[in-house]
Short mmCIF file of C-alpha atoms in Angstrom, two decimals:
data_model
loop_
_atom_site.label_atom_id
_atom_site.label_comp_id
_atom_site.label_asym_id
_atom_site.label_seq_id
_atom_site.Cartn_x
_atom_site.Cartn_y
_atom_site.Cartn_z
CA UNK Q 1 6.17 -13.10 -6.44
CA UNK Q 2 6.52 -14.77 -3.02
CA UNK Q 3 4.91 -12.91 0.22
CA UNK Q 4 4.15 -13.16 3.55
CA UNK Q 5 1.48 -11.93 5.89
CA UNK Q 6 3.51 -10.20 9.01
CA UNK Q 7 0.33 -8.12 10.45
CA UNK Q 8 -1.70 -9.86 13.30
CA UNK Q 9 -5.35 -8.46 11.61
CA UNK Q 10 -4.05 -10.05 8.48
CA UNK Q 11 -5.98 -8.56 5.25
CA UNK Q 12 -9.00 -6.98 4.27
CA UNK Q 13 -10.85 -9.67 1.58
CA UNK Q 14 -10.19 -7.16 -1.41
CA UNK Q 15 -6.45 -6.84 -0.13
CA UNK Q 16 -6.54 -10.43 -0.47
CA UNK Q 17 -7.54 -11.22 -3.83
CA UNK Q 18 -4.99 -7.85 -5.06
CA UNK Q 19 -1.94 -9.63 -3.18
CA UNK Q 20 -3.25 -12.87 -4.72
CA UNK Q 21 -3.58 -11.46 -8.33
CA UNK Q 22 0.21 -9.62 -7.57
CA UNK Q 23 1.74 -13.21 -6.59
CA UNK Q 24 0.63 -14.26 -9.79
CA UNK Q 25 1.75 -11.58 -11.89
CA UNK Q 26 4.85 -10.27 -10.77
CA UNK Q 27 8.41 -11.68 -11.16
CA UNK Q 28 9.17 -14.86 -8.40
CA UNK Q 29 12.39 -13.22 -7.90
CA UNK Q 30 10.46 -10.40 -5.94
CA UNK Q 31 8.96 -10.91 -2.42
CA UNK Q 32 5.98 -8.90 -0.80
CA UNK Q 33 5.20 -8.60 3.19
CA UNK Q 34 1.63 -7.74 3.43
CA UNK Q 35 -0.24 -6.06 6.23
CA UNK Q 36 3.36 -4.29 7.82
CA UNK Q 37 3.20 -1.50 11.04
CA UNK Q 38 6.49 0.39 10.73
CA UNK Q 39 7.11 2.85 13.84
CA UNK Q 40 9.44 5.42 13.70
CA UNK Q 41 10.02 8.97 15.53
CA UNK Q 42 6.93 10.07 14.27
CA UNK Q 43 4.61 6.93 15.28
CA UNK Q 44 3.36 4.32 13.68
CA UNK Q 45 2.91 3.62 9.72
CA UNK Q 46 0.44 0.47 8.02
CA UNK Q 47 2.12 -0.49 5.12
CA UNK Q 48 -0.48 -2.55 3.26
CA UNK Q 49 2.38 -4.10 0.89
CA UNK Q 50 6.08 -3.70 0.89
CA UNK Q 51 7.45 -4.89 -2.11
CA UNK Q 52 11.25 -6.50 -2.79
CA UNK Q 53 12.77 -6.07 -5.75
CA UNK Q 54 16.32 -6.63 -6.72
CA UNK Q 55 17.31 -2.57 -7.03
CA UNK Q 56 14.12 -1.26 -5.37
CA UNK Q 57 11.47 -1.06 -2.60
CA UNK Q 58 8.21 -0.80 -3.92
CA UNK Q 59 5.26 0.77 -1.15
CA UNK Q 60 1.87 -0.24 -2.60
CA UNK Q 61 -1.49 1.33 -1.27
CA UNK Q 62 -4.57 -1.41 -1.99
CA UNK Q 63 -8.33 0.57 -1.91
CA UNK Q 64 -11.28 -1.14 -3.33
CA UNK Q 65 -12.49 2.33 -4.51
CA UNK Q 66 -14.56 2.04 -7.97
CA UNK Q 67 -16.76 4.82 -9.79
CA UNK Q 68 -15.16 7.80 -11.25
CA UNK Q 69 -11.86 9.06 -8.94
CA UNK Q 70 -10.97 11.94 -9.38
CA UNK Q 71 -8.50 14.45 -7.23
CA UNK Q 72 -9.01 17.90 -6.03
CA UNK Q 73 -6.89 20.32 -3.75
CA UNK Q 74 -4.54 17.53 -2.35
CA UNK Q 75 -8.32 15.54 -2.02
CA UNK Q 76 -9.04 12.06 -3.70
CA UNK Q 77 -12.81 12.03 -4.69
CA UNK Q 78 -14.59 9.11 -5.01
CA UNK Q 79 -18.09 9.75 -7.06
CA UNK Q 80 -17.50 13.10 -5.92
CA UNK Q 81 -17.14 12.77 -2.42
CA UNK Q 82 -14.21 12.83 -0.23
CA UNK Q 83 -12.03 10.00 -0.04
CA UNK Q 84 -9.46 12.22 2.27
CA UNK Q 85 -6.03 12.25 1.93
CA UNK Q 86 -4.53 11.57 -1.56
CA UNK Q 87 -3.07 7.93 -0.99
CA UNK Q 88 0.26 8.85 -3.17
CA UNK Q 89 0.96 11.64 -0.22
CA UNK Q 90 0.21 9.38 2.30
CA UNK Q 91 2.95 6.58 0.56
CA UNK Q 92 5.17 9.92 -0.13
CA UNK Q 93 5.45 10.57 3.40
CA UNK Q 94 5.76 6.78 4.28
CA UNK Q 95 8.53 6.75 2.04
CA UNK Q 96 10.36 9.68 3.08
CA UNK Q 97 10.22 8.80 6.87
CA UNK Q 98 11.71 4.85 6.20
CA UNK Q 99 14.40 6.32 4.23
CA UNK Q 100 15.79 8.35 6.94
#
């Protein structure tokens, strides 16, 4: 996989080495844009990776979260403790609102 950094902050070191380890792995027909801020209606969206494919867009959510995850009343706990939001709602929603 090809990408491209398009944020100005750029990535977060563990962001990085996932987006390096992707470029590796994944087809070289697909292309990635890394560190993307989408506004809309509804404000402003940070798209850690937006994935190409040829018959899809792929959002992808990078954490550096380790331990035992688990999820709880729309909660993602990390060792127990609140993580907030569930990241899968938060890429839901960011999905939703870029297909309208």
């Amino acid at each position: 996989m090809k990408y491209q950094i398009v944020g100005g902050a750029g990535l977060h070191r563990s962001e990085t080495k996932t987006v390096d380890m992707m470029v590796k792995q994944l087809p070289d027909s697909w292309f990635g844009y890394a560190g993307l801020v989408v506004t809309d209606s509804q404000g402003s969206m940070e798209i850690d990776t937006l994935i190409i494919t040829a018959d899809r867009l792929l959002l992808v959510e990078l954490k550096e979260w380790n331990g035992n995850i688990t999820y709880e009343g729309g909660k993602w706990l990390q060792n127990g403790k609140p993580r907030g939001k569930s990241p899968y709602q938060i890429k839901r929603e960011h999905a939703l609102r870029l297909k309208d």
